């Protein structure tokens, strides 16, 4: 697959460093799964703050890894121009 054929799940933000909202259904599926897991985790572990924080960090690291692998290469951007 050439670079022109490649479709990134997570496009780069226009300004700054990182990724914006997903641009494909696969990206949305990953993002919504993360969001649902964080919501359920927050409800179930609302009294266990340290356990919640540990699992939330792990889930967020997993989301970041997917964005790193399936997103546009990260670099600082100053907008189009």
mmCIF file of C-alpha atoms in Angstrom:
data_model
loop_
_atom_site.group_PDB
_atom_site.id
_atom_site.type_symbol
_atom_site.label_atom_id
_atom_site.label_comp_id
_atom_site.label_asym_id
_atom_site.label_seq_id
_atom_site.Cartn_x
_atom_site.Cartn_y
_atom_site.Cartn_z
ATOM 1 C CA UNK A 1 0.000 0.000 0.000
ATOM 2 C CA UNK A 2 1.471 3.340 -1.002
ATOM 3 C CA UNK A 3 1.350 6.478 1.138
ATOM 4 C CA UNK A 4 -1.380 7.964 -1.058
ATOM 5 C CA UNK A 5 -3.564 4.843 -0.558
ATOM 6 C CA UNK A 6 -3.063 4.716 3.205
ATOM 7 C CA UNK A 7 -6.002 5.920 5.296
ATOM 8 C CA UNK A 8 -5.082 6.983 8.804
ATOM 9 C CA UNK A 9 -7.537 6.161 11.575
ATOM 10 C CA UNK A 10 -6.481 9.271 13.505
ATOM 11 C CA UNK A 11 -5.544 12.391 11.514
ATOM 12 C CA UNK A 12 -3.052 14.881 12.902
ATOM 13 C CA UNK A 13 -4.353 17.994 14.595
ATOM 14 C CA UNK A 14 -4.090 21.159 12.521
ATOM 15 C CA UNK A 15 -2.345 23.064 15.329
ATOM 16 C CA UNK A 16 -0.043 21.559 17.923
ATOM 17 C CA UNK A 17 1.177 18.011 18.399
ATOM 18 C CA UNK A 18 -0.965 14.893 18.411
ATOM 19 C CA UNK A 19 -4.121 13.558 16.836
ATOM 20 C CA UNK A 20 -7.657 14.784 16.409
ATOM 21 C CA UNK A 21 -10.892 12.835 16.386
ATOM 22 C CA UNK A 22 -10.959 9.610 14.324
ATOM 23 C CA UNK A 23 -11.563 9.775 10.580
ATOM 24 C CA UNK A 24 -12.506 6.119 9.927
ATOM 25 C CA UNK A 25 -15.005 3.704 11.424
ATOM 26 C CA UNK A 26 -12.128 1.672 12.881
ATOM 27 C CA UNK A 27 -10.819 4.722 14.694
ATOM 28 C CA UNK A 28 -14.275 5.560 15.984
ATOM 29 C CA UNK A 29 -14.723 1.970 17.183
ATOM 30 C CA UNK A 30 -11.464 2.144 19.150
ATOM 31 C CA UNK A 31 -12.275 5.591 20.549
ATOM 32 C CA UNK A 32 -15.836 4.654 21.560
ATOM 33 C CA UNK A 33 -14.630 1.389 23.144
ATOM 34 C CA UNK A 34 -12.130 3.422 25.195
ATOM 35 C CA UNK A 35 -14.829 5.941 26.140
ATOM 36 C CA UNK A 36 -17.272 3.217 27.185
ATOM 37 C CA UNK A 37 -14.582 1.388 29.184
ATOM 38 C CA UNK A 38 -13.653 4.621 30.986
ATOM 39 C CA UNK A 39 -17.324 5.339 31.761
ATOM 40 C CA UNK A 40 -18.017 1.858 33.119
ATOM 41 C CA UNK A 41 -14.758 1.955 35.037
ATOM 42 C CA UNK A 42 -15.712 5.279 36.578
ATOM 43 C CA UNK A 43 -19.103 3.950 37.664
ATOM 44 C CA UNK A 44 -17.805 0.659 39.068
ATOM 45 C CA UNK A 45 -14.706 2.035 40.771
ATOM 46 C CA UNK A 46 -15.975 5.407 41.948
ATOM 47 C CA UNK A 47 -14.957 4.618 45.536
ATOM 48 C CA UNK A 48 -11.570 3.079 44.662
ATOM 49 C CA UNK A 49 -9.749 6.102 43.293
ATOM 50 C CA UNK A 50 -6.240 4.618 43.085
ATOM 51 C CA UNK A 51 -7.444 1.476 41.310
ATOM 52 C CA UNK A 52 -9.482 3.631 38.923
ATOM 53 C CA UNK A 53 -6.455 5.831 38.199
ATOM 54 C CA UNK A 54 -4.200 2.851 37.494
ATOM 55 C CA UNK A 55 -6.627 1.187 35.112
ATOM 56 C CA UNK A 56 -7.463 4.522 33.447
ATOM 57 C CA UNK A 57 -3.764 5.139 32.800
ATOM 58 C CA UNK A 58 -3.419 1.651 31.288
ATOM 59 C CA UNK A 59 -6.475 2.111 29.040
ATOM 60 C CA UNK A 60 -5.284 5.546 27.939
ATOM 61 C CA UNK A 61 -1.820 4.179 27.147
ATOM 62 C CA UNK A 62 -3.470 1.528 24.984
ATOM 63 C CA UNK A 63 -5.473 4.214 23.123
ATOM 64 C CA UNK A 64 -2.300 6.246 22.651
ATOM 65 C CA UNK A 65 -0.500 3.174 21.255
ATOM 66 C CA UNK A 66 -3.272 2.580 18.703
ATOM 67 C CA UNK A 67 -3.225 6.257 17.693
ATOM 68 C CA UNK A 68 0.582 6.119 17.353
ATOM 69 C CA UNK A 69 0.437 3.002 15.157
ATOM 70 C CA UNK A 70 -2.650 3.830 13.063
ATOM 71 C CA UNK A 71 -2.512 7.640 13.038
ATOM 72 C CA UNK A 72 -0.586 10.191 11.017
ATOM 73 C CA UNK A 73 3.031 10.544 12.087
ATOM 74 C CA UNK A 74 3.127 13.002 14.997
ATOM 75 C CA UNK A 75 4.962 16.288 14.614
ATOM 76 C CA UNK A 76 4.401 19.890 15.586
ATOM 77 C CA UNK A 77 1.986 21.641 13.228
ATOM 78 C CA UNK A 78 1.263 25.333 12.823
ATOM 79 C CA UNK A 79 -1.834 25.010 10.638
ATOM 80 C CA UNK A 80 -2.204 24.879 6.880
ATOM 81 C CA UNK A 81 -0.018 27.292 5.136
#
